[in-house]
Tab-separated table of C-alpha atoms in Angstrom:
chain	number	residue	atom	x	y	z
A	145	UNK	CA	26.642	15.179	-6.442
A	146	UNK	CA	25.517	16.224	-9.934
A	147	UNK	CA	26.346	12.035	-10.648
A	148	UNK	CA	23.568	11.107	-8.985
A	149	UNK	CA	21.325	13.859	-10.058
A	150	UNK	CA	21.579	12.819	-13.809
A	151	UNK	CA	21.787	8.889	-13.110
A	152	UNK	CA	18.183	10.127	-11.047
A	153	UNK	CA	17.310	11.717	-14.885
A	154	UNK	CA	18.334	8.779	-17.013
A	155	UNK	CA	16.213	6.390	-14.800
A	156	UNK	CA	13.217	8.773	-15.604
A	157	UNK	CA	13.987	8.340	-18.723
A	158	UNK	CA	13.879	4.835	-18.950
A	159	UNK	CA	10.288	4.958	-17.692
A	160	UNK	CA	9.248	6.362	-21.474
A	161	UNK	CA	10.295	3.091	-22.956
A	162	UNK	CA	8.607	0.065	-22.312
A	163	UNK	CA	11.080	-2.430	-23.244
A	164	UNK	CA	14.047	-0.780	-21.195
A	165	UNK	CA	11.691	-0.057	-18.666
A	166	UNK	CA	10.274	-4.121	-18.131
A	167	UNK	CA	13.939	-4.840	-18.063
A	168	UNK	CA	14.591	-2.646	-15.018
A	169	UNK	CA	11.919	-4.396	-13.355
A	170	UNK	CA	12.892	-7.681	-13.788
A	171	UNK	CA	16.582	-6.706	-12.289
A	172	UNK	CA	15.263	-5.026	-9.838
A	173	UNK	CA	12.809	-7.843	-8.766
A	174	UNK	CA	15.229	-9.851	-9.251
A	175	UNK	CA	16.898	-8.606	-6.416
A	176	UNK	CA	13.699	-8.634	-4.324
A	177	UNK	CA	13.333	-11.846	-4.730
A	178	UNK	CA	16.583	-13.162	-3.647
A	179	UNK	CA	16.621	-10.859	-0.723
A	180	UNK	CA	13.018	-11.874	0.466
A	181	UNK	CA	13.700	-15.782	0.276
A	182	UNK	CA	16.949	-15.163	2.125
A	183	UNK	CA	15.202	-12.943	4.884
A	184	UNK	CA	12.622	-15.913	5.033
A	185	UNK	CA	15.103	-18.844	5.183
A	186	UNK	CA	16.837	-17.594	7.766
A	187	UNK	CA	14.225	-16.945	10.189
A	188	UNK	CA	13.057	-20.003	9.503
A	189	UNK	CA	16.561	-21.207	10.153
A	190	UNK	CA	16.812	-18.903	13.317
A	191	UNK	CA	13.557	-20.123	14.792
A	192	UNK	CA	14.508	-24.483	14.002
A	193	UNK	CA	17.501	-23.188	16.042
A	194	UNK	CA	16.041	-20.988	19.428
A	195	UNK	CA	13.582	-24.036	19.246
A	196	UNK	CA	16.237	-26.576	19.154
A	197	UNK	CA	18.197	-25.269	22.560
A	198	UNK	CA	15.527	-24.355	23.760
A	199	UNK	CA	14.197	-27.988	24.318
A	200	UNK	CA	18.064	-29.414	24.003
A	201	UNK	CA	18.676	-26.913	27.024
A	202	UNK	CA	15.421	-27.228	28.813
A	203	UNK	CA	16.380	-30.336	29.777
A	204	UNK	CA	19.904	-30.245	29.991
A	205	UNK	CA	22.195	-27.929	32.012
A	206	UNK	CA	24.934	-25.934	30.386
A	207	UNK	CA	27.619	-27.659	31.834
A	208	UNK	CA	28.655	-30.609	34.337
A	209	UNK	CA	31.159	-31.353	37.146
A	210	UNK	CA	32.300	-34.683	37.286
A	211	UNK	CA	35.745	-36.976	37.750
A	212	UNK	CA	37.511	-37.208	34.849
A	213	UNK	CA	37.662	-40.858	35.368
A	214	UNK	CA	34.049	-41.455	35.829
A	215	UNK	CA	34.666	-42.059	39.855
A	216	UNK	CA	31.822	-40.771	42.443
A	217	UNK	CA	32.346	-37.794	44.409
A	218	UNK	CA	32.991	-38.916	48.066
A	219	UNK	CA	31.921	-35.515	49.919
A	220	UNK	CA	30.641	-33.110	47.901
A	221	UNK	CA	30.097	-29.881	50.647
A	222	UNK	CA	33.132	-28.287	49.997
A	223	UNK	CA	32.632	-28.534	46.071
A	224	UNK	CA	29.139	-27.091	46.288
A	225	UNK	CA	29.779	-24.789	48.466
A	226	UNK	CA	32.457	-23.344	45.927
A	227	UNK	CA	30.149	-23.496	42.809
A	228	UNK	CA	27.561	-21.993	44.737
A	229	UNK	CA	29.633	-18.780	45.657
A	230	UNK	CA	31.550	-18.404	42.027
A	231	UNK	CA	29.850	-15.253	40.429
A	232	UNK	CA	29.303	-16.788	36.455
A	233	UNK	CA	26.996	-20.020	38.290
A	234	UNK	CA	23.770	-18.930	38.796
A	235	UNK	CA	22.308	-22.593	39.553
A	236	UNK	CA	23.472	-25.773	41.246
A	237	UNK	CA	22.326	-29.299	40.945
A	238	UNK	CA	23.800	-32.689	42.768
A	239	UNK	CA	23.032	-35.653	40.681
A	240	UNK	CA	23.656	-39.039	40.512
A	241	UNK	CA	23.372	-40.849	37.383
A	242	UNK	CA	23.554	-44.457	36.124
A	243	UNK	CA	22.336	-47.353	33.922
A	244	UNK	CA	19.262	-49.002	34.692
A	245	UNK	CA	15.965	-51.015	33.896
A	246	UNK	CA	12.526	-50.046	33.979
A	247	UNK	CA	9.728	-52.821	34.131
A	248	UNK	CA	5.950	-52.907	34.556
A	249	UNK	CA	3.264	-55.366	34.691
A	250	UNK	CA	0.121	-55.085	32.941
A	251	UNK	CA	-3.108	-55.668	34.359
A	252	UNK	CA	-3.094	-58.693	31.775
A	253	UNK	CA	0.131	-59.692	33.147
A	254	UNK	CA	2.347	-59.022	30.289
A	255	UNK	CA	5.573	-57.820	31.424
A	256	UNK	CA	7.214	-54.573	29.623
A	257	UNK	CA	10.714	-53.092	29.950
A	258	UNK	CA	13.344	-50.353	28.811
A	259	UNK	CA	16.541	-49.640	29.635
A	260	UNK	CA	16.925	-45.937	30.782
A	261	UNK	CA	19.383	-43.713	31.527
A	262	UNK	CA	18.504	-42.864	35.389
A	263	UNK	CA	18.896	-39.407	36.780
A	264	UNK	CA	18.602	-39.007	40.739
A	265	UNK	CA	18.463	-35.193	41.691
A	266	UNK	CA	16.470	-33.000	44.197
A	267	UNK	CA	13.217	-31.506	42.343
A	268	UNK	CA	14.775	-28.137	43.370
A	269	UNK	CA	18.119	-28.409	41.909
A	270	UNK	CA	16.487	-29.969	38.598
A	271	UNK	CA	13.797	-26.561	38.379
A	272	UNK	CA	16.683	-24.167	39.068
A	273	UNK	CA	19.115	-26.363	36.277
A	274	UNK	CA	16.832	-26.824	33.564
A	275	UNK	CA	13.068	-26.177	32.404
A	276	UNK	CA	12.111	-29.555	32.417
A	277	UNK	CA	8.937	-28.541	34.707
A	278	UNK	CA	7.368	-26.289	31.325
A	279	UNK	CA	7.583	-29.637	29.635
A	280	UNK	CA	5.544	-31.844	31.801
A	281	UNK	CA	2.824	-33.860	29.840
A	282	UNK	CA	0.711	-35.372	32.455
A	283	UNK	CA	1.360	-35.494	36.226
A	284	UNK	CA	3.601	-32.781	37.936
A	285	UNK	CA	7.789	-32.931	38.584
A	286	UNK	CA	6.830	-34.461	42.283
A	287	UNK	CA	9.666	-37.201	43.516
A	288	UNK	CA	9.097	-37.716	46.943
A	289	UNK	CA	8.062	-40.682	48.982
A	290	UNK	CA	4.667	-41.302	49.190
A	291	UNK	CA	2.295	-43.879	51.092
A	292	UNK	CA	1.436	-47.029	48.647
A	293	UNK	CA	-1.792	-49.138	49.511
A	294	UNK	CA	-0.181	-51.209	52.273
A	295	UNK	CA	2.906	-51.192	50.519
A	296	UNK	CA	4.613	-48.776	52.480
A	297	UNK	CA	6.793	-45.608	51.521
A	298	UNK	CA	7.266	-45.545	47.370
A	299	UNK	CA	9.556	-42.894	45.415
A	300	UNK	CA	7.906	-40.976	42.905
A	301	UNK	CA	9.763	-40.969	38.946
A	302	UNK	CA	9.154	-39.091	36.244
A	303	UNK	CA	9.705	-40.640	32.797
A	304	UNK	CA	9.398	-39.212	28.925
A	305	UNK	CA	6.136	-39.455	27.250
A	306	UNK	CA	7.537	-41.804	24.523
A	307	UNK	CA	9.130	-44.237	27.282
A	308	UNK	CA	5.562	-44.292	29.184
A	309	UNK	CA	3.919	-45.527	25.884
A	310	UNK	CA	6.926	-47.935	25.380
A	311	UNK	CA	5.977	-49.464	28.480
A	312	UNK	CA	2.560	-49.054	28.902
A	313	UNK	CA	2.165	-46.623	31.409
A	314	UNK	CA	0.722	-43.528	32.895
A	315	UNK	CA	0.385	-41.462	36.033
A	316	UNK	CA	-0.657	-43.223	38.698
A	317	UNK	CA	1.012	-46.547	37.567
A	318	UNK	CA	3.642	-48.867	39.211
A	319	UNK	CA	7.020	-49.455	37.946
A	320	UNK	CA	10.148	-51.621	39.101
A	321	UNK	CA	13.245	-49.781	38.487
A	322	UNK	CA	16.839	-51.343	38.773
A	323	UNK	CA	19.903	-49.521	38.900
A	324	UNK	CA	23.571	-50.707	37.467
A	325	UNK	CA	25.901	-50.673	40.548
A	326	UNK	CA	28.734	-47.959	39.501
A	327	UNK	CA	31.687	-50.027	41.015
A	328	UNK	CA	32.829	-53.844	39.792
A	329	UNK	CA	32.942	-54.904	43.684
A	330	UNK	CA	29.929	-53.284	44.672
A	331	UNK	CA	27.173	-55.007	46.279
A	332	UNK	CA	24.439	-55.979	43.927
A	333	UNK	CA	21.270	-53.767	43.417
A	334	UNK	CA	17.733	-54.881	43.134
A	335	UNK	CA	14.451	-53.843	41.372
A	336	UNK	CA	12.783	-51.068	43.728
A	337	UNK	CA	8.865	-50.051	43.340
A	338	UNK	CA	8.320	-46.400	42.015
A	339	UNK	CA	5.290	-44.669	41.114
A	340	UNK	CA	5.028	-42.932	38.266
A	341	UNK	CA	4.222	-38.928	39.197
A	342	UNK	CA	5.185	-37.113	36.280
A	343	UNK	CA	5.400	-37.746	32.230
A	344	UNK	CA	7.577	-35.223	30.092
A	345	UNK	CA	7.731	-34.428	26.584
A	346	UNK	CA	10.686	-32.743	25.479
A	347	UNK	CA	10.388	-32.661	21.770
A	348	UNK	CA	13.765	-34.718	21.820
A	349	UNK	CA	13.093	-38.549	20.934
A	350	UNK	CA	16.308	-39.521	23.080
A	351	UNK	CA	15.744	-37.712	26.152
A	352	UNK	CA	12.032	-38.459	25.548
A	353	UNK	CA	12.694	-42.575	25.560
A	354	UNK	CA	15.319	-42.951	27.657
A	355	UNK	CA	15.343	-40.467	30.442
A	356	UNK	CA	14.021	-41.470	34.010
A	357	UNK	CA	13.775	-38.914	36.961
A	358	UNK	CA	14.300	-39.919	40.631
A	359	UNK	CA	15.055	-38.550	43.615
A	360	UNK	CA	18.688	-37.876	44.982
A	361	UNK	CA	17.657	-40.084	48.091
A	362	UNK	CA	16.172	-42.930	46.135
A	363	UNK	CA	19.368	-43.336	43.772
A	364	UNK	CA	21.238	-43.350	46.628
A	365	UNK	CA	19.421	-45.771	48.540
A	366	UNK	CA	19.235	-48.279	45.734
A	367	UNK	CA	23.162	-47.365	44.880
A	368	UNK	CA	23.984	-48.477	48.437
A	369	UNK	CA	25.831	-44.588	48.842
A	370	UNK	CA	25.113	-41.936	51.949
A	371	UNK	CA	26.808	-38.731	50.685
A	372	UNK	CA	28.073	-39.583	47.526
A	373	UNK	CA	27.024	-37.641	43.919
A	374	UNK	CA	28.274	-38.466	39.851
A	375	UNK	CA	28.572	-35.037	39.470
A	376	UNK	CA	27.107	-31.376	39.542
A	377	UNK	CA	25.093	-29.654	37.295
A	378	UNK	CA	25.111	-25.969	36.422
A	379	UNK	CA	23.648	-23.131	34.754
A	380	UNK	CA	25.668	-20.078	33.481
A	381	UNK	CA	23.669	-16.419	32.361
A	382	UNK	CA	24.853	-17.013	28.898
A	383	UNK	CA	24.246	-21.211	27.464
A	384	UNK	CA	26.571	-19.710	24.325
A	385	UNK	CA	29.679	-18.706	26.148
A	386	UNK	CA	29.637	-22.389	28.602
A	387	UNK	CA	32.590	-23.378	26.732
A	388	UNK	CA	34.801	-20.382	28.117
A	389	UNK	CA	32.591	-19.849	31.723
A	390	UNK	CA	33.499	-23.990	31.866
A	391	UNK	CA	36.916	-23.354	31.678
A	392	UNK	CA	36.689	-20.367	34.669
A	393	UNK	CA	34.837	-22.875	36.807
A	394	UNK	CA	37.284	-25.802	36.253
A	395	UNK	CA	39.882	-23.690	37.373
A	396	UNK	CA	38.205	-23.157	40.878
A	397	UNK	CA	37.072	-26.813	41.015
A	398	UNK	CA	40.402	-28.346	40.629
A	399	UNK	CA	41.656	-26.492	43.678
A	400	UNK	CA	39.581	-29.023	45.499
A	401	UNK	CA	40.588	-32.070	43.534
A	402	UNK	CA	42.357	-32.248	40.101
A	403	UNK	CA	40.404	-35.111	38.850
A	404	UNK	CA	37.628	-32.862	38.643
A	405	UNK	CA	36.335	-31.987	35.307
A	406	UNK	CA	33.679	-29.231	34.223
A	407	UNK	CA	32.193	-30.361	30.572
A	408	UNK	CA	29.990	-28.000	28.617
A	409	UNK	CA	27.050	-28.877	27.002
A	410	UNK	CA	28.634	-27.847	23.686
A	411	UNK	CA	31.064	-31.507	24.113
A	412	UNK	CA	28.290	-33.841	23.907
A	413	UNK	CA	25.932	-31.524	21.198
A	414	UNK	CA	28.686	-30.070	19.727
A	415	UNK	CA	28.512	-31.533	16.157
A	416	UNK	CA	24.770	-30.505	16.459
A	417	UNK	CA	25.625	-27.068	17.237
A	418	UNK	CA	27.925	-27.036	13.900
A	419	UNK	CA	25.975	-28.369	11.946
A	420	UNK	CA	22.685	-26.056	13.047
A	421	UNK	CA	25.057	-23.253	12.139
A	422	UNK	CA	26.587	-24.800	9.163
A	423	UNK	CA	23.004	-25.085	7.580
A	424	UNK	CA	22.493	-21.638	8.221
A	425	UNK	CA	24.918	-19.966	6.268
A	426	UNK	CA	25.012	-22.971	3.726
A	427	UNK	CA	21.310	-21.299	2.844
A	428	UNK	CA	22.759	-17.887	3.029
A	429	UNK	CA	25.672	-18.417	0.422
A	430	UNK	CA	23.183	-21.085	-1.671
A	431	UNK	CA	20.329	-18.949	-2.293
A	432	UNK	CA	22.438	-15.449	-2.576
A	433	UNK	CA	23.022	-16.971	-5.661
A	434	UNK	CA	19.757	-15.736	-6.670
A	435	UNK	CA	20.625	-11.931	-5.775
A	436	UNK	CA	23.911	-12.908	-7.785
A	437	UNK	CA	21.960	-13.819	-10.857
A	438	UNK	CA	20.087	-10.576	-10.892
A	439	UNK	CA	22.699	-8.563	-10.842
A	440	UNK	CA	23.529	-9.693	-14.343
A	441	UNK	CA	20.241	-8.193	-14.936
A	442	UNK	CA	21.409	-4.841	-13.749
A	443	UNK	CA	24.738	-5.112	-15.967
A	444	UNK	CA	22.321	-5.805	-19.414
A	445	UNK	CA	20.387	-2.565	-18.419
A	446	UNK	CA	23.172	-0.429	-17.509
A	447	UNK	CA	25.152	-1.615	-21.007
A	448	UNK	CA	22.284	-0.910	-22.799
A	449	UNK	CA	22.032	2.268	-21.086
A	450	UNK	CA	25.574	2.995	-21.827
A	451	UNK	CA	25.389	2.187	-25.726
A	452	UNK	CA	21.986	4.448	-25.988
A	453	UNK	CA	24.004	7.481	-23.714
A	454	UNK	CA	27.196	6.814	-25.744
A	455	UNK	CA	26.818	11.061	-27.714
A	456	UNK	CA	25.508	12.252	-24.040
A	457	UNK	CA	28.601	10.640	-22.401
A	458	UNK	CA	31.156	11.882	-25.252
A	459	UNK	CA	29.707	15.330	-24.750
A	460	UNK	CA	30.138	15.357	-20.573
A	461	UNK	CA	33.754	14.104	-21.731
A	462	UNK	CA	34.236	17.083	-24.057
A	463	UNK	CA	33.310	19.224	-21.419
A	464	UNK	CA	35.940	18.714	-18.732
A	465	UNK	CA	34.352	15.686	-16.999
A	466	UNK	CA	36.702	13.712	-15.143
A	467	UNK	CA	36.094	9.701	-16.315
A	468	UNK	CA	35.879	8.581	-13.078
A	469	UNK	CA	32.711	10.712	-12.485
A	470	UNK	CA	31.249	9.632	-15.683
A	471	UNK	CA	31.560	5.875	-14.291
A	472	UNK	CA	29.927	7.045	-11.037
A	473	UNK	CA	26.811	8.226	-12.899
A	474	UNK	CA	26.003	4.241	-13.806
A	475	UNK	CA	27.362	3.398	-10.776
A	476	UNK	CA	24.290	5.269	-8.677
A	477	UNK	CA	22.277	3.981	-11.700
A	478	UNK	CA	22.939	0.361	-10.781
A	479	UNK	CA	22.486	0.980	-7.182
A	480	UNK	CA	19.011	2.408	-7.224
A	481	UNK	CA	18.119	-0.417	-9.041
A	482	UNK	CA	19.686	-2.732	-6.814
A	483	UNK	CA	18.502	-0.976	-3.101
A	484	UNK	CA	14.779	-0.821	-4.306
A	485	UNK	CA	15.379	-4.485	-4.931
A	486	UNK	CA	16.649	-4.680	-1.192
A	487	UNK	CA	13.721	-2.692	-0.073
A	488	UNK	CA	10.983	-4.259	-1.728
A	489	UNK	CA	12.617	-7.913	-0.437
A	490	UNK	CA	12.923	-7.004	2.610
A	491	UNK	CA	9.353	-5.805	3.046
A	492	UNK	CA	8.634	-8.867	1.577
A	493	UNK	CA	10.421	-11.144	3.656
A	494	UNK	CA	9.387	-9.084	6.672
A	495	UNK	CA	5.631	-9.469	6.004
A	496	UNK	CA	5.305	-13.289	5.046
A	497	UNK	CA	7.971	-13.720	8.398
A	498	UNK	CA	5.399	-11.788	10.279
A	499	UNK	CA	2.436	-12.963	8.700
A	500	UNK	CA	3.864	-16.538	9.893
A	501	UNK	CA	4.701	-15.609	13.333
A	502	UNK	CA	1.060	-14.431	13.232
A	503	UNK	CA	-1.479	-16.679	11.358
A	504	UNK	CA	0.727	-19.358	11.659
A	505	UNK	CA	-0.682	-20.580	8.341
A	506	UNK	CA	2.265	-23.207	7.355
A	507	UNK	CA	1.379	-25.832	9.602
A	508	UNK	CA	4.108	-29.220	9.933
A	509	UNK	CA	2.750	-32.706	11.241
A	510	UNK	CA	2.709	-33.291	14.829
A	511	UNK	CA	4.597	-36.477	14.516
A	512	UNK	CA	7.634	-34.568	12.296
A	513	UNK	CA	8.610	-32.444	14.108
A	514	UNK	CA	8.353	-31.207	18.095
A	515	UNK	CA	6.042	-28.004	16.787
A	516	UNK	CA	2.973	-27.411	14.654
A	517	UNK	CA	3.548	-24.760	12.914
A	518	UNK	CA	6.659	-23.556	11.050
A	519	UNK	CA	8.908	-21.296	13.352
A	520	UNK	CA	10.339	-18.056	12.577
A	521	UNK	CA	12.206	-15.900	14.289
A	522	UNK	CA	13.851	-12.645	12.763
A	523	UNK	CA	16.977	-10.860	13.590
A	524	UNK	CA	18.136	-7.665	12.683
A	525	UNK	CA	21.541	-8.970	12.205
A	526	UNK	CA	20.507	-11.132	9.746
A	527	UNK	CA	18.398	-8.303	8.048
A	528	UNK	CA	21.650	-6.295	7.817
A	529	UNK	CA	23.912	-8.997	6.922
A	530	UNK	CA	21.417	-10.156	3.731
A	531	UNK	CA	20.737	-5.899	3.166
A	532	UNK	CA	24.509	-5.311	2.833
A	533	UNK	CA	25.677	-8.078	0.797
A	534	UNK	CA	22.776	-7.629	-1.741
A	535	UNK	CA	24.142	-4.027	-1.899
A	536	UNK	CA	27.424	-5.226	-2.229
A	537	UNK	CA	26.587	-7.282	-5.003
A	538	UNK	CA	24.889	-4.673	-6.920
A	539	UNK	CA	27.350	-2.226	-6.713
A	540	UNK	CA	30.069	-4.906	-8.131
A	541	UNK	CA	27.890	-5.377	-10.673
A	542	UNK	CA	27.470	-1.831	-11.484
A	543	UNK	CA	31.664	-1.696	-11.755
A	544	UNK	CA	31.931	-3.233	-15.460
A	545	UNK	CA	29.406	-0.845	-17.462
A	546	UNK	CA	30.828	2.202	-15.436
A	547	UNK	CA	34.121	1.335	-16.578
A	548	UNK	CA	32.973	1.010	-20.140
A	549	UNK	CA	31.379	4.451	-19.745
A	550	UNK	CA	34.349	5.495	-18.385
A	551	UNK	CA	36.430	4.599	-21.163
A	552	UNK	CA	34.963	5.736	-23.845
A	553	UNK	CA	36.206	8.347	-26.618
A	554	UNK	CA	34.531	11.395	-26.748
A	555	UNK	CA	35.379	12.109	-29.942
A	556	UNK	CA	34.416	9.001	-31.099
A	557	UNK	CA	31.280	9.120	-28.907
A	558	UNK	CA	30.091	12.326	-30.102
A	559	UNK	CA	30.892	11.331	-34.046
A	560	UNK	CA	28.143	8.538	-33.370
């Protein structure tokens, strides 16, 4: 190891000269800096993502059982009854779902309405499905039937916080909800009173203005079905692996009836999912460019280190040592350089991540985005991934002097 030992004594050396030594310090911050600002875009990156599912999944589930034709499930017992007892499903949810209306009346009489996408389900199917009940704005996640002022028996229905100021509403307040009959021949629906119970707020503008809660019994009822469901909901232990655990479940399903169809939540988000990850490594390979521009840094000080060692090299030569070890010297050179460039970026990018996570000092408008202040979230994968490629650059970099050094004469070197 006596390579590294005197690449160790030329750095020292380098210390005595100002200009040489200014020069080492810009490669080597260099090298900081493009490690630090990748450390800190991709937290950033990671924590846009885990907040992204989070709310995409919250109120979502990770996958869903329905007819591939779009046809109603006549008796659904036997089907639940299987999902329940496969060992990857850890939560079940009947729903039905459909098209539908919304309309209220102001005290001043001006009439307001939306079209929604209606979801009937049982308040403990939608809890054990998705977090929708940690996003509740005002009201609570209640859907049952309640007394009305002489009115008799009204469903409760929980709407997004962006549809309740579309319309005009809040809790306490009386809607008219009308529901798109599923089959051409079927009889026709009409407006039914609800109460509004419960106001969400997702984060996500679609599910946030278009997304009505009701009961399983109150779709039904204004549907015109007893036992009938759209479809089943579920929730695996891993949201990332619902493509394969859908395929698992399918299997099992369609021993029931092979019109039945189990869809991941990856085949309606799926270009979001690409795209989220796209970004992400987009960044990495963009603004690596940065660590790739310093290591021309390190090549100017290790040919200018070369050149000033040229006699020192010729005499090592002279005395029996091999040329690859004579590269190896500048090599080690190149990479102390280069890995107290890693180290000093990733301390970097570590405290200004943490500082973040902390302080939150870099704060985003409310009405931007769904958070107020900028998220971060750091992995140690991505630590080692940005840690090892730096590395790797430098030590290309180092490649081209060392094989100069390498190269040269001795007796030419030592004539010099």
């Amino acid at each position: 190891m006596y390579e590294f030992l005197i690449a160790r004594r030329y750095l020292r050396s380098m210390r005595r000269r100002k200009r040489v030594s200014f020069t080492v310090m810009v490669a080597a911050a260099g090298v900081g800096l493009g490690v630090a600002a990748l450390v800190i875009v991709l937290s950033v990156s990671n924590g846009f993502s885990t907040l992204v599912w989070d709310r995409l999944l919250g109120v979502n589930a990770h996958a869903t059982v329905r007819k591939e034709a779009g046809q109603r499930i006549e008796d659904p017992e036997e089907l639940l009854n299987v999902l329940y007892a496969h060992p990857q499903v850890t939560a079940v949810s009947p729903f039905v779902a459909s098209e539908g209306a919304l309309l209220h009346r102001s005290f001043d009489d001006e009439v307001y309405s939306a079209g929604v996408m209606v979801r009937g389900v049982t308040p403990d199917g939608l809890e054990a499905v998705s977090d929708l009940s940690d996003y509740i704005w005002g009201g609570a996640l209640d859907l049952g039937p309640r007394e009305s002022e002489g009115r008799g028996r009204v469903y409760g229905i929980v709407i997004g916080r962006y549809l309740a100021d579309q319309l005009g509403v809040r809790v306490g307040s009386e809607v008219h909800l009308w529901i798109l009959p599923q089959e051409i021949f079927a009889a026709q629906t009409r407006f039914r009173r609800y109460v509004v119970t419960g106001i969400f707020s997702s984060g996500n503008p679609d599910f946030d203005s278009g997304l009505a809660f009701v009961s399983l019994a109150a779709a039904r009822r204004d549907l015109g079905w007893e036992r009938h469901i759209t479809g089943v909901r579920l929730r695996f232990d891993d949201a990332f692996r619902a493509q394969e655990t859908s395929a698992v479940v399918e299997e099992s399903a369609r021993r029931l009836d092979p019109a039945l169809a189990v869809h991941p939540w990856m085949r309606d988000h799926g270009n979001l999912y690409f795209s989220i990850h796209l970004e992400k490594w987009a960044s990495f390979l963009g603004i690596g460019l940065i660590v790739v521009v310093a290591g021309f840094n390190i090549v100017s000080v290790l040919t200018m280190n070369v050149a000033e060692r040229r006699r020192e090299i010729g005499i090592l030569k002279a005395l029996g040592v091999p040329p690859h070890r004579i590269g190896r010297i500048f090599t080690w050179q190149g990479l102390a350089v280069g890995l107290s460039g890693v180290l000093l970026g990733n301390l970097l990018g570590l405290s200004l991540c943490w500082a973040q996570q902390r302080y939150e000092f870099l704060k985003i408008p409310g009405d931007v985005l769904i958070t107020q202040a900028l998220p971060v979230e750091m992995q140690a994968s991505d630590f080692l991934a940005i840690s090892a490629s730096a590395t790797l650059i430098c030590y290309l970099f180092t490649l081209f002097p060392a094989r100069d050094a390498a190269a040269l004469d001795p007796v030419e070197a030592i004539r010099m």
